[in-house]
Amino acid sequence: PKVKEGLLEMVRCTKQGGKVCFSGWGSKEETHAFSVFPKAIKRCGLYRTWYVAQSVARKDLLESAGMSLPPSRKQNRSGRKHRGTTCLAPNYFCPAKRIASSQSYLHSMMAEAGLDNIHVTMVTNVLQLDSAESYWDRFVLASPNLKRFVESCLSPEEVVHLKDAVCEIVMEESSGHCAEDGVTLKASAYIAIGTKRLV
């Protein structure tokens, strides 16, 4: 995603003296609730499968919209471009790389976009779950993208392995509550507000 370009367009469409609001999730250390699945993917050795599934899905979606990806710069040792594998996931979603933010980053970006009176506020939410397994039900099985990946791209054995890893990481990332209290995971975001300068 072209974040800076998008912000500049927001500013362009705002009248002078108007307000522009922009938000972004915090770093991986500040968003434990969203780091579980990526960590589980890597722990199970499924990152390559996940990466190819996203890449192929994104390529198919862009082609269906009459767009195309830029030529790949990755080459193997023989100098030939790396060839993709067969499609592993449906093409109805277009995953984007997660972009972490911070107070200084958002403030700097909004200032560069021509905004004044900038205020950046951190907001933290605590996710309370009955158990580690309920994370799997809520974030994996309830997410169309993750659910389709699990159902279409993994073997039954890989699904079991991935679920076990997710539950283990949830317990590691939780705030240390007792089992009867369930588990808690924190996620922080930053909200930035600025005013378009008067010309």
PDB file of N, CA, C and O in Angstrom, residues 14 18 21 34 58 66 75-76 81-82 87 105 124 135 139 143 154 158 170 180 187 196:
ATOM      1  N   THR A  14      -9.062  17.821   1.268  1.00  0.00           N
ATOM      2  CA  THR A  14      -9.558  18.506   2.465  1.00  0.00           C
ATOM      3  C   THR A  14      -9.492  20.017   2.276  1.00  0.00           C
ATOM      4  O   THR A  14      -8.516  20.542   1.759  1.00  0.00           O
ATOM      5  N   GLY A  18      -9.363  22.398   7.407  1.00  0.00           N
ATOM      6  CA  GLY A  18     -10.071  21.159   7.726  1.00  0.00           C
ATOM      7  C   GLY A  18      -9.170  20.167   8.442  1.00  0.00           C
ATOM      8  O   GLY A  18      -7.948  20.312   8.482  1.00  0.00           O
ATOM      9  N   CYS A  21      -7.601  12.862   9.656  1.00  0.00           N
ATOM     10  CA  CYS A  21      -7.368  11.856  10.693  1.00  0.00           C
ATOM     11  C   CYS A  21      -6.759  10.612  10.051  1.00  0.00           C
ATOM     12  O   CYS A  21      -7.224  10.167   8.989  1.00  0.00           O
ATOM     13  N   PHE A  34      -2.058  -9.650  17.099  1.00  0.00           N
ATOM     14  CA  PHE A  34      -1.969  -9.877  15.658  1.00  0.00           C
ATOM     15  C   PHE A  34      -0.681 -10.574  15.226  1.00  0.00           C
ATOM     16  O   PHE A  34      -0.488 -10.836  14.047  1.00  0.00           O
ATOM     17  N   ARG A  58      -2.754 -12.403  -4.957  1.00  0.00           N
ATOM     18  CA  ARG A  58      -2.642 -10.984  -5.305  1.00  0.00           C
ATOM     19  C   ARG A  58      -2.480 -10.806  -6.815  1.00  0.00           C
ATOM     20  O   ARG A  58      -3.105  -9.950  -7.428  1.00  0.00           O
ATOM     21  N   GLY A  66      -7.526  -5.989 -14.551  1.00  0.00           N
ATOM     22  CA  GLY A  66      -6.842  -5.378 -15.678  1.00  0.00           C
ATOM     23  C   GLY A  66      -5.522  -4.758 -15.328  1.00  0.00           C
ATOM     24  O   GLY A  66      -4.991  -3.931 -16.078  1.00  0.00           O
ATOM     25  N   GLN A  75      16.127 -13.343  -8.879  1.00  0.00           N
ATOM     26  CA  GLN A  75      16.702 -14.273  -9.825  1.00  0.00           C
ATOM     27  C   GLN A  75      17.416 -15.380  -9.080  1.00  0.00           C
ATOM     28  O   GLN A  75      17.891 -15.196  -7.963  1.00  0.00           O
ATOM     29  N   ASN A  76      17.468 -16.548  -9.713  1.00  0.00           N
ATOM     30  CA  ASN A  76      18.205 -17.625  -9.087  1.00  0.00           C
ATOM     31  C   ASN A  76      19.676 -17.547  -9.492  1.00  0.00           C
ATOM     32  O   ASN A  76      20.090 -16.620 -10.163  1.00  0.00           O
ATOM     33  N   LYS A  81      14.861 -15.573 -13.787  1.00  0.00           N
ATOM     34  CA  LYS A  81      13.891 -15.133 -12.793  1.00  0.00           C
ATOM     35  C   LYS A  81      13.225 -16.338 -12.143  1.00  0.00           C
ATOM     36  O   LYS A  81      12.979 -17.359 -12.786  1.00  0.00           O
ATOM     37  N   HIS A  82      12.935 -16.184 -10.868  1.00  0.00           N
ATOM     38  CA  HIS A  82      12.292 -17.254 -10.118  1.00  0.00           C
ATOM     39  C   HIS A  82      10.865 -17.441 -10.596  1.00  0.00           C
ATOM     40  O   HIS A  82      10.094 -16.492 -10.694  1.00  0.00           O
ATOM     41  N   CYS A  87      -1.314 -22.078  -8.161  1.00  0.00           N
ATOM     42  CA  CYS A  87      -2.112 -21.289  -7.214  1.00  0.00           C
ATOM     43  C   CYS A  87      -2.475 -22.128  -5.995  1.00  0.00           C
ATOM     44  O   CYS A  87      -2.926 -23.253  -6.118  1.00  0.00           O
ATOM     45  N   TYR A 105       6.642   8.477  13.781  1.00  0.00           N
ATOM     46  CA  TYR A 105       6.474   8.207  12.357  1.00  0.00           C
ATOM     47  C   TYR A 105       5.226   8.900  11.811  1.00  0.00           C
ATOM     48  O   TYR A 105       5.270   9.561  10.769  1.00  0.00           O
ATOM     49  N   THR A 124      -4.783   1.620  23.386  1.00  0.00           N
ATOM     50  CA  THR A 124      -4.496   0.205  23.630  1.00  0.00           C
ATOM     51  C   THR A 124      -5.769  -0.540  24.006  1.00  0.00           C
ATOM     52  O   THR A 124      -6.538  -0.088  24.860  1.00  0.00           O
ATOM     53  N   TYR A 135      -8.710 -18.421  20.491  1.00  0.00           N
ATOM     54  CA  TYR A 135      -8.029 -17.517  19.550  1.00  0.00           C
ATOM     55  C   TYR A 135      -8.104 -18.108  18.146  1.00  0.00           C
ATOM     56  O   TYR A 135      -8.357 -17.394  17.172  1.00  0.00           O
ATOM     57  N   PHE A 139      -9.817 -15.846  15.333  1.00  0.00           N
ATOM     58  CA  PHE A 139      -8.968 -15.165  14.359  1.00  0.00           C
ATOM     59  C   PHE A 139      -8.655 -15.993  13.119  1.00  0.00           C
ATOM     60  O   PHE A 139      -8.382 -15.432  12.064  1.00  0.00           O
ATOM     61  N   SER A 143     -11.784 -15.650  10.091  1.00  0.00           N
ATOM     62  CA  SER A 143     -11.206 -14.755   9.090  1.00  0.00           C
ATOM     63  C   SER A 143     -11.286 -15.418   7.727  1.00  0.00           C
ATOM     64  O   SER A 143     -10.729 -16.507   7.534  1.00  0.00           O
ATOM     65  N   LEU A 154      -3.411 -26.378   3.194  1.00  0.00           N
ATOM     66  CA  LEU A 154      -2.708 -27.216   4.164  1.00  0.00           C
ATOM     67  C   LEU A 154      -3.310 -28.608   4.250  1.00  0.00           C
ATOM     68  O   LEU A 154      -4.511 -28.793   4.035  1.00  0.00           O
ATOM     69  N   GLU A 158      -0.910 -30.710   8.800  1.00  0.00           N
ATOM     70  CA  GLU A 158      -0.367 -29.356   8.925  1.00  0.00           C
ATOM     71  C   GLU A 158      -1.321 -28.451   9.689  1.00  0.00           C
ATOM     72  O   GLU A 158      -0.885 -27.583  10.452  1.00  0.00           O
ATOM     73  N   VAL A 170      -0.100 -18.225  21.813  1.00  0.00           N
ATOM     74  CA  VAL A 170      -1.072 -17.408  22.549  1.00  0.00           C
ATOM     75  C   VAL A 170      -0.736 -17.411  24.033  1.00  0.00           C
ATOM     76  O   VAL A 170      -0.759 -16.365  24.699  1.00  0.00           O
ATOM     77  N   GLU A 180      -7.967 -20.339  34.659  1.00  0.00           N
ATOM     78  CA  GLU A 180      -9.389 -20.092  34.908  1.00  0.00           C
ATOM     79  C   GLU A 180      -9.802 -18.685  34.507  1.00  0.00           C
ATOM     80  O   GLU A 180     -10.987 -18.409  34.325  1.00  0.00           O
ATOM     81  N   ALA A 187      -3.265  -5.055  22.022  1.00  0.00           N
ATOM     82  CA  ALA A 187      -3.035  -4.503  20.684  1.00  0.00           C
ATOM     83  C   ALA A 187      -3.149  -2.985  20.778  1.00  0.00           C
ATOM     84  O   ALA A 187      -4.153  -2.463  21.263  1.00  0.00           O
ATOM     85  N   LYS A 196      -5.198  21.104   7.958  1.00  0.00           N
ATOM     86  CA  LYS A 196      -4.618  21.567   6.697  1.00  0.00           C
ATOM     87  C   LYS A 196      -4.307  23.038   6.772  1.00  0.00           C
ATOM     88  O   LYS A 196      -5.122  23.845   7.237  1.00  0.00           O
TER      89      LYS A 196
END
